Backbone as a ProteinNet text record, in pm:
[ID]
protein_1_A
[PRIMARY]
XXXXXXXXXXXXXXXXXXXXXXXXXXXXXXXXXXXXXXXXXXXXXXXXXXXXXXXXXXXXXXXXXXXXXXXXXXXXXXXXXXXXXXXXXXXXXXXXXXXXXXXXXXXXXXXXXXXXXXXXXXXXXXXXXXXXXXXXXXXXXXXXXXXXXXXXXXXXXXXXXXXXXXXXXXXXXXXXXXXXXXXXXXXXXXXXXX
[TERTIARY]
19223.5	19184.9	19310.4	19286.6	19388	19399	19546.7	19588.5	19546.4	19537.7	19579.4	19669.2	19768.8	19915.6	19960.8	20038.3	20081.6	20266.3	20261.6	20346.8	20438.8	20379.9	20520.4	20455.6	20543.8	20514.6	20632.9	20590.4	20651.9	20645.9	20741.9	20737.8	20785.8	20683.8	20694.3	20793.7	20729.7	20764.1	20739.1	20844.9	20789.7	20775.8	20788.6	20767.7	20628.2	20542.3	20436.1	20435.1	20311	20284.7	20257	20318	20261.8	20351.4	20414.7	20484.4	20660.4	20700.4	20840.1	20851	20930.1	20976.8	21115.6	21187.5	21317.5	21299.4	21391.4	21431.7	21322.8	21318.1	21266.8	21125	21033.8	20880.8	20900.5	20841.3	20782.4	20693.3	20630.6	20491.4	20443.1	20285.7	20231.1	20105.1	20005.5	19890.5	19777.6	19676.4	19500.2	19440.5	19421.9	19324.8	19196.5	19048.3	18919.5	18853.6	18829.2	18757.7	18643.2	18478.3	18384.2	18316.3	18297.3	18187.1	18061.6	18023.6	17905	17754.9	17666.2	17549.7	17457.4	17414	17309.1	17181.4	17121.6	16958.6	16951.9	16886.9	16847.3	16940.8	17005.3	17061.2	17187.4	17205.8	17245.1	17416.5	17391	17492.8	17645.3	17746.1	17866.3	17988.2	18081.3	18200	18319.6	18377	18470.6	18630.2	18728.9	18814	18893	18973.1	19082.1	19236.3	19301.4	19437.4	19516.1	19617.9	19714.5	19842.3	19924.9	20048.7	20170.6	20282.3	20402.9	20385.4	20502.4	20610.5	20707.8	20777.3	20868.2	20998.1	21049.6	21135.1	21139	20984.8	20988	20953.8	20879.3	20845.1	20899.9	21032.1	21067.9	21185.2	21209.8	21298.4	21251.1	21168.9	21134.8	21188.1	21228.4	21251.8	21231.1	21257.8	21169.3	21249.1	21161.5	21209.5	21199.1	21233.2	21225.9	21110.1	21153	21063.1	21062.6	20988.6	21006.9	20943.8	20974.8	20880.4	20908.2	20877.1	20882.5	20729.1	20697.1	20543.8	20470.6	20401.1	20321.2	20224.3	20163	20024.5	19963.4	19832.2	19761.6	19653.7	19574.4	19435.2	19401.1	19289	19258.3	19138.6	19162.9	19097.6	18962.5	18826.4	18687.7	18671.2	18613.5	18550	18429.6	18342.8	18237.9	18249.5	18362.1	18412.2	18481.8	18433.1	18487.2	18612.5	18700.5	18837.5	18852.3	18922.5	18937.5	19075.2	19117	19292.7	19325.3	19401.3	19510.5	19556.3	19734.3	19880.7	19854.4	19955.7	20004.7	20152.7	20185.9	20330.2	20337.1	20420.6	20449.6	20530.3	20512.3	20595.6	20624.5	20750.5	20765.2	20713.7	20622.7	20562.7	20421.7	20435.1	20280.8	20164.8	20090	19959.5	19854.2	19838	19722.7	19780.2	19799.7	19919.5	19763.6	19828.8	19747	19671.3	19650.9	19498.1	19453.3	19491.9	19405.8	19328	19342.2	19309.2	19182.5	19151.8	19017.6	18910.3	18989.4	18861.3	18801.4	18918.6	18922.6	18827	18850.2	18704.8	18603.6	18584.8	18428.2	18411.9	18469.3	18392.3	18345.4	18430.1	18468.5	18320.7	18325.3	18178.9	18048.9	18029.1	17952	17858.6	17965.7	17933.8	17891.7	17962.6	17961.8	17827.3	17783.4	17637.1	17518.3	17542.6	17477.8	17447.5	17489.2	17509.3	17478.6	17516.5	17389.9	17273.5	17236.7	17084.2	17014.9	17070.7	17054.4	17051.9	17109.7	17176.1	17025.5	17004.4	16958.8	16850.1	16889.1	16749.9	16843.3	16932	16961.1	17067	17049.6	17177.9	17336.5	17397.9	17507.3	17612.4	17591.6	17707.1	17643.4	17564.3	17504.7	17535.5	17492.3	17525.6	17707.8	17743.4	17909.8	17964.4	17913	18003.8	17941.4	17814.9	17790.3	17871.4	17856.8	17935.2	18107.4	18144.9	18317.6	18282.7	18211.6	18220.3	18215.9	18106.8	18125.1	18190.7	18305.6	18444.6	18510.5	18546.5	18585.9	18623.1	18477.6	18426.4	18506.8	18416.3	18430.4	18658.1	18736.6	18893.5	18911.2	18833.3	18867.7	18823.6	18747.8	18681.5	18797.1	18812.4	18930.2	19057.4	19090	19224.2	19214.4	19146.2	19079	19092.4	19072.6	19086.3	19204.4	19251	19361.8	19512.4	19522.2	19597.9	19636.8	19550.4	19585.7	19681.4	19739.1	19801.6	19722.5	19701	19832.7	19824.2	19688.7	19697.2	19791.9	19828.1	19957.1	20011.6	20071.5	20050.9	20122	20088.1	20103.1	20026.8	20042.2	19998.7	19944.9	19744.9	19769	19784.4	19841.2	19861.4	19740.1	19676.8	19564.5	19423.3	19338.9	19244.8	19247.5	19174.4	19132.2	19052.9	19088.3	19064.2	19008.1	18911.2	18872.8	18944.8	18969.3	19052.1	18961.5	18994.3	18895.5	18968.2	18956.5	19002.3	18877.8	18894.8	18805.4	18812.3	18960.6	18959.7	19076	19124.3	19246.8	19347.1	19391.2	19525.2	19566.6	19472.8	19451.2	19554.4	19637.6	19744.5	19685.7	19591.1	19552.5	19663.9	19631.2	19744	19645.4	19691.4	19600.6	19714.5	19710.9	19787.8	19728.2	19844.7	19794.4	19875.3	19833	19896.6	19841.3	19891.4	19857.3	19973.4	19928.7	20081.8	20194.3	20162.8	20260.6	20315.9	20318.3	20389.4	20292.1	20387.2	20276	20315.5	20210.1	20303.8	20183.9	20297.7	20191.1	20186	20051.4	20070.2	20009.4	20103.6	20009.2	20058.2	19900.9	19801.7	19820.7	19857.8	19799.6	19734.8	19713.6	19664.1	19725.2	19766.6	19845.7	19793.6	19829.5	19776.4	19823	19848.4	19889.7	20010.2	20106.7	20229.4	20302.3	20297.2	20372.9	20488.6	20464.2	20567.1	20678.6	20753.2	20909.4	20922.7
-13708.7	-13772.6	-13828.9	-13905.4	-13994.5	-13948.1	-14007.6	-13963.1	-14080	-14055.6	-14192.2	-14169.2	-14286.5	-14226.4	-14293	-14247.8	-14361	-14442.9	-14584.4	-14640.3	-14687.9	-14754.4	-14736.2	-14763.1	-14672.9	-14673	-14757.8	-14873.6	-14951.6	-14999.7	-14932.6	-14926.5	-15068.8	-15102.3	-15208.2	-15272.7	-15150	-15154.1	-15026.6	-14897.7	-14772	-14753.3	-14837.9	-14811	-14829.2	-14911.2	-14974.6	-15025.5	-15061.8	-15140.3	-15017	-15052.7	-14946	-14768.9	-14746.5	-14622.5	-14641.4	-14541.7	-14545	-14451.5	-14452.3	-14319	-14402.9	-14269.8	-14310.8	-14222	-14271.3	-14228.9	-14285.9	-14225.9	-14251.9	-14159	-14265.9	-14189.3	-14081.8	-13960.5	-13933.2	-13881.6	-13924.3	-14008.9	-13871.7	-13834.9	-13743.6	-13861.5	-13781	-13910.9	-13799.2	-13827.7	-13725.1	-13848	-13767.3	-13844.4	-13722.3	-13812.2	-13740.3	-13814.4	-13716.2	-13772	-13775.8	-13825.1	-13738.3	-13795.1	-13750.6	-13818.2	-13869.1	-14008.4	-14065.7	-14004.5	-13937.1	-13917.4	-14075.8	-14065.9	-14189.6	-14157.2	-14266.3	-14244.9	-14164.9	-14042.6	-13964.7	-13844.6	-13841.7	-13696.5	-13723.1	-13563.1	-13483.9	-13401.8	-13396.7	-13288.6	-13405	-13314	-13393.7	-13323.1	-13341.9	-13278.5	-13390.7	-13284.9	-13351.6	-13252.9	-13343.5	-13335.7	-13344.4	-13276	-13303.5	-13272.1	-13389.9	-13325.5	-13373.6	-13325.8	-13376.1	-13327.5	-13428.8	-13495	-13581.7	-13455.9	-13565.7	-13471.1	-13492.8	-13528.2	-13430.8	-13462.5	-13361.8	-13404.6	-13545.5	-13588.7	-13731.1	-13721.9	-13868.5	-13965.5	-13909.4	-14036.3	-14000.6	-13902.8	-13894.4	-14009.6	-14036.6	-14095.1	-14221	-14283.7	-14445.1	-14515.1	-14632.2	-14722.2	-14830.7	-14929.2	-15061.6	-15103.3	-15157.4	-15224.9	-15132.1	-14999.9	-14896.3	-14945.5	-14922	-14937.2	-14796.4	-14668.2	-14585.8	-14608.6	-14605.1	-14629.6	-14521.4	-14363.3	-14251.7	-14240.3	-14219.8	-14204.4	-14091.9	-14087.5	-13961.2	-13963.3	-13848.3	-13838.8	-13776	-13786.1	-13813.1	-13709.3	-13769	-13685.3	-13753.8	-13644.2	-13714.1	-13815	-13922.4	-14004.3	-13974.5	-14077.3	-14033.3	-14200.7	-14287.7	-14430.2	-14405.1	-14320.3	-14240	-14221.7	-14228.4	-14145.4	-14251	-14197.8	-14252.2	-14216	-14263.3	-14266.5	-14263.8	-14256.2	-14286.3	-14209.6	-14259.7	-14291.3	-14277.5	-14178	-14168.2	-14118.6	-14254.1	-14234.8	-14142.9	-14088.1	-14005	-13997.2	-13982.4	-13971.8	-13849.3	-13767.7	-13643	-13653	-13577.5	-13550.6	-13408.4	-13308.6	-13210.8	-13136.6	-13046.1	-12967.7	-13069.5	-13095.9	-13163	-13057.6	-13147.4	-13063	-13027	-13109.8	-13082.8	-12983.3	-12835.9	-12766.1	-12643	-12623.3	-12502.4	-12466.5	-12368.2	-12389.1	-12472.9	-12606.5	-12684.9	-12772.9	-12740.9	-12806.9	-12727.7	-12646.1	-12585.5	-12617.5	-12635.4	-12671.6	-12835.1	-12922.7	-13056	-13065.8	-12963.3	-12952.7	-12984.2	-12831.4	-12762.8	-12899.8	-12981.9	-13067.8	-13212.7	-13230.4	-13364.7	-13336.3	-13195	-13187.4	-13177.5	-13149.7	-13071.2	-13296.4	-13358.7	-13485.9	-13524.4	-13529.3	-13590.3	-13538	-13382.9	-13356.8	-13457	-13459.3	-13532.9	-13705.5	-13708.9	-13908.1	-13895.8	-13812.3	-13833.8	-13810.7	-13698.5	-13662.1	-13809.1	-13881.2	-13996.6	-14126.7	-14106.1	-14233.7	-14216.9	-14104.7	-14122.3	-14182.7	-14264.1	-14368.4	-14518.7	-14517.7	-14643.9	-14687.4	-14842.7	-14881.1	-14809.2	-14812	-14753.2	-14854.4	-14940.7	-15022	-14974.7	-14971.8	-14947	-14805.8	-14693.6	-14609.3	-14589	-14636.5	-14604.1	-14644.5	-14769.5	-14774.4	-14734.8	-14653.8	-14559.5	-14431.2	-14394.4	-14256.3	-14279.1	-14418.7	-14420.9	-14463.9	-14505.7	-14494.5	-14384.8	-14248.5	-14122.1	-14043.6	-14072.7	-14023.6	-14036.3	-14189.7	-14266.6	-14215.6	-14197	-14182.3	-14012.8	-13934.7	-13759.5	-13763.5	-13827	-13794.9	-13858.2	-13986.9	-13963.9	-13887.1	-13820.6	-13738.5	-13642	-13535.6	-13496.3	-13498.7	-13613.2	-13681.6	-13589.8	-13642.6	-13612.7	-13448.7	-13360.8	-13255.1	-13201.2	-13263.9	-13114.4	-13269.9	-13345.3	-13420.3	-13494.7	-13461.4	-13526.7	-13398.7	-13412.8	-13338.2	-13280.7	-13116.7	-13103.6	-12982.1	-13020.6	-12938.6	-13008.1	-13137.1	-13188.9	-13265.8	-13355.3	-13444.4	-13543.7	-13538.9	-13655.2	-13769.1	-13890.6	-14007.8	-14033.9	-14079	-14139.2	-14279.3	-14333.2	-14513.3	-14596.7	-14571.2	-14763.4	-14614.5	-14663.3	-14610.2	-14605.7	-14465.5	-14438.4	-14549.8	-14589.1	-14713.2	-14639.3	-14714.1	-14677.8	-14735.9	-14653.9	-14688.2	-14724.1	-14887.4	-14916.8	-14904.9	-14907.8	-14942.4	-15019.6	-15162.4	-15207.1	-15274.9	-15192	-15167.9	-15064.5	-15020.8	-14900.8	-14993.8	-15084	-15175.1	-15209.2	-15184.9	-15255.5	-15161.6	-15237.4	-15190.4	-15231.2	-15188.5	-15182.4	-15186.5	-15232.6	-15235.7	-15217.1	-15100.8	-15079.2	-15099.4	-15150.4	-15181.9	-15084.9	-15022.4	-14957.7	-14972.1	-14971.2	-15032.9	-14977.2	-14948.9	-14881.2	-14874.7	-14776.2	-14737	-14646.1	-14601	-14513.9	-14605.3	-14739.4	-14793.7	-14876.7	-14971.4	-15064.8	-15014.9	-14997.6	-14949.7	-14992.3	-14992.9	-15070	-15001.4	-14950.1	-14887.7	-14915.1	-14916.3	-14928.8	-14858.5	-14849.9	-14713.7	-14823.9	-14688.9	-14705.4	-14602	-14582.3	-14503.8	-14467.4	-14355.3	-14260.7	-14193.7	-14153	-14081.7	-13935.8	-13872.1	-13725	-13738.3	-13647.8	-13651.7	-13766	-13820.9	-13973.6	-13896.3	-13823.9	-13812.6	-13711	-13707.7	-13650.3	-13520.9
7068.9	6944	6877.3	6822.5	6783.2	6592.1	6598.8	6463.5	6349.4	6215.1	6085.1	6071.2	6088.9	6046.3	5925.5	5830.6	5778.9	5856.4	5861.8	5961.9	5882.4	5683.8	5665.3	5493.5	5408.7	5244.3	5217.1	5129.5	5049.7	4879.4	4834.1	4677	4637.3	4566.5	4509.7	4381.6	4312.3	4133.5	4114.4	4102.8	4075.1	3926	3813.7	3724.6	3639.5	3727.7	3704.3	3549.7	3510.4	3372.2	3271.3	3184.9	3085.6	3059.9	3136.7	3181.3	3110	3055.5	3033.1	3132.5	3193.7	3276.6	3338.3	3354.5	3406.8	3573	3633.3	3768.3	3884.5	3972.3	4107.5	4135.7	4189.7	4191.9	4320.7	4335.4	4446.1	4505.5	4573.8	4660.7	4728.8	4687.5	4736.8	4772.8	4881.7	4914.7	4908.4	4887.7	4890.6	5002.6	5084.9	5165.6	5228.7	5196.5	5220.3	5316.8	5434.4	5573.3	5600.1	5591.9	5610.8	5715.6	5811.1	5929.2	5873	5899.2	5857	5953.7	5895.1	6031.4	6062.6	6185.6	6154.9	6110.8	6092.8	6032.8	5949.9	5959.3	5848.8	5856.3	5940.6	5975	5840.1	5800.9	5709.2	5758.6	5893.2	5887.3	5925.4	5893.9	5860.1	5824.2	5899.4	5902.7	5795	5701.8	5607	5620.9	5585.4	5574.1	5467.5	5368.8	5283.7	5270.2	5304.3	5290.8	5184.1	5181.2	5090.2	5177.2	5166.5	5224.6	5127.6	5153.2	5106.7	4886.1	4839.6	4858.8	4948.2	4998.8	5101.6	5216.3	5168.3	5195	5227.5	5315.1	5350.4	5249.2	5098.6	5022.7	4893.7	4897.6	4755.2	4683.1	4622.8	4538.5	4583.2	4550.5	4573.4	4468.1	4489.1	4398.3	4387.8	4366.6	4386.4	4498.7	4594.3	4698.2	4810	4814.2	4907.3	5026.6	5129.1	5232.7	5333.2	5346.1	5457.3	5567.2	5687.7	5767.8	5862.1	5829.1	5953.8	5931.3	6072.9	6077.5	6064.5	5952.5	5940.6	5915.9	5981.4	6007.8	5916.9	5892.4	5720.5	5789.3	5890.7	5939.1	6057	6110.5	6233	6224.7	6349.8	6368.4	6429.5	6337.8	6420.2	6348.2	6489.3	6451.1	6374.8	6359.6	6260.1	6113	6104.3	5957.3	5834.5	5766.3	5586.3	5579.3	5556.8	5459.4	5349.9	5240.9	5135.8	5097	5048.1	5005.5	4863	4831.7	4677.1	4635.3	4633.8	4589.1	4484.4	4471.1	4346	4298.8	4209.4	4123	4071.6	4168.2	4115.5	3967.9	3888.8	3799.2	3751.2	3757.8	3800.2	3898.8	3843.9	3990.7	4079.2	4156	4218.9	4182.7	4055.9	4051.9	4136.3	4231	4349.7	4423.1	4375.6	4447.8	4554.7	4603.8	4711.7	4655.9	4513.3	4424.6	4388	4357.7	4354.2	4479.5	4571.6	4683.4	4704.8	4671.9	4753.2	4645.3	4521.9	4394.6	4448.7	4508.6	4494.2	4644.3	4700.2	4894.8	4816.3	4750.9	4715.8	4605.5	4546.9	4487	4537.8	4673.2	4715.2	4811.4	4876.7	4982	4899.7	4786.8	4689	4679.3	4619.5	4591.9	4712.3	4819.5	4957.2	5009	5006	5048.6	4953.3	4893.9	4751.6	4740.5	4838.8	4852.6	4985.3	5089.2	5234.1	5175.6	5165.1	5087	5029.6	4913.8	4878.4	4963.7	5009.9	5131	5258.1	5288.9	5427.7	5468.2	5557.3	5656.7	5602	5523	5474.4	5614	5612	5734.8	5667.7	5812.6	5830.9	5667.1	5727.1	5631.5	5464	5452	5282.9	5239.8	5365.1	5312.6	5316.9	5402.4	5368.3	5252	5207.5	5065.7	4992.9	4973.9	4862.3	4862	4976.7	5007.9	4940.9	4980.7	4937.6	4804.3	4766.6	4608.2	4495.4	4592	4593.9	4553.5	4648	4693.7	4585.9	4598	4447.1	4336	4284.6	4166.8	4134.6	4261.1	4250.6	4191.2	4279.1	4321.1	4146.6	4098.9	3939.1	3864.6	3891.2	3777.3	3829.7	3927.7	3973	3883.1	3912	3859.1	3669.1	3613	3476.2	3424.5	3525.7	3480.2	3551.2	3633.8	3742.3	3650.3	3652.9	3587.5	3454	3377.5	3226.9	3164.6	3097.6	2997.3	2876	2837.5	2910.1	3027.1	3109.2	3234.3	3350.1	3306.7	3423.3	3414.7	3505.8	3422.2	3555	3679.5	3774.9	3761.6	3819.1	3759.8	3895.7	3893.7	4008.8	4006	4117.9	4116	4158.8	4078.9	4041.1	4140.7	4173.5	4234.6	4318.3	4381.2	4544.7	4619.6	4748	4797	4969.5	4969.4	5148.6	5238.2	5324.9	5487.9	5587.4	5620.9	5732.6	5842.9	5980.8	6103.1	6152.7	6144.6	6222.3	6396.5	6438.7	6606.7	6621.4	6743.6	6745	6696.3	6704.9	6765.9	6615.3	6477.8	6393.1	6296.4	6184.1	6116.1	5979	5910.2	5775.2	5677.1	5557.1	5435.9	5356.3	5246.2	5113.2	4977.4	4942.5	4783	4674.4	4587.3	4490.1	4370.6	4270.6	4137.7	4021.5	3975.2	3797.5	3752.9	3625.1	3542.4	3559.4	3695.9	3755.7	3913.2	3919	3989.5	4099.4	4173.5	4277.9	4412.6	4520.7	4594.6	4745.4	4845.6	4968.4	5066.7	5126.7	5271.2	5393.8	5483.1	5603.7	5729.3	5827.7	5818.5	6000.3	6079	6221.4	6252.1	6379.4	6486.1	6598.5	6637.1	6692	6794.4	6913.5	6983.1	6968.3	7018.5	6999.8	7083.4	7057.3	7139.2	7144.4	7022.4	6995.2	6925.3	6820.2	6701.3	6753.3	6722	6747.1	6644.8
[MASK]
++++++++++++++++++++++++++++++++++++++++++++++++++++++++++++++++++++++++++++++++++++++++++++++++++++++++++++++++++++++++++++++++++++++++++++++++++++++++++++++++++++++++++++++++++++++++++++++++++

């Protein structure tokens, strides 16, 4: 099975619009996986990780380009993506307790939109489901990140990850008031990375 990797983060403008902040952003990512069923079927395997900050995406600045490849989650041509940057500021709030609140709510929604979704074509129900997603990682954002329970910034909104073949090198742009910033996303086999 093949990896999502990310192939290379590029900071745009880490100061984004609206933000005073001094120094250099650094780059944590939430990414949520969920296998699409067909037709009516219900059952469905999901994924949530969180990745980074930890050397490879700290101190960005404008212009910064990293390109060490890292791997985000595994690959299924079946499955939903959905993607979002974050701006640590002191401690990263999405910390190890918060990750199991951010499952049980991300699957809780995600059971909740197949249920809704099912018998609909594949393409209709996927962007309900990533709107889902969407919607659930801001409401998220809202309580595990405003101040003064935190106070990381995420950058512009969670955005879906397509691959529409292996060979294919996606770019997702993200922008808000915690900076602009560009990524793009291959596919990996196993026993690539060093």
């Amino acid at each position: 099975m093949a990896n999502v990797t990310v192939d290379v983060m590029k900071c745009v403008d880490e100061t984004g619009s609206g933000l005073d902040e001094w120094g250099s952003d650094d780059i944590y990512m939430l990414l949520f996986r969920g296998s699409i069923p067909t037709g009516i079927g219900l059952a469905s395997q999901t994924e949530f990780t969180v990745t980074g900050p930890g050397g490879f995406w700290d101190e960005m600045d404008d212009g910064d380009r990293r390109s060490r490849d890292v791997p985000v989650a595994d690959y299924d041509p079946r499955s939903l993506y959905v993607v979002q940057l974050v701006e640590k500021d002191n401690g990263r709030d999405v910390d190890d307790d918060v990750i199991a609140a951010y499952r049980t709510a991300l699957n809780g929604a995600w059971s909740a939109a197949l249920t809704r979704t099912a018998g609909q074509p594949a393409n209709e129900r996927a962007a309900v489901l990533a709107d889902t997603v969407s919607d659930t990682l801001r409401g998220l954002h809202t309580i595990y990140m405003e101040f003064p329970k935190g106070n990381d910034d995420p950058i512009g909104r969670p955005q879906r990850l397509t691959f529409p073949n292996a060979q294919a090198t996606p770019v997702l742009e993200f922008s808000g008031a915690a900076g602009r910033y560009r990524v793009t996303f291959k596919l990996v086999e196993p026993g690539w990375f060093i």
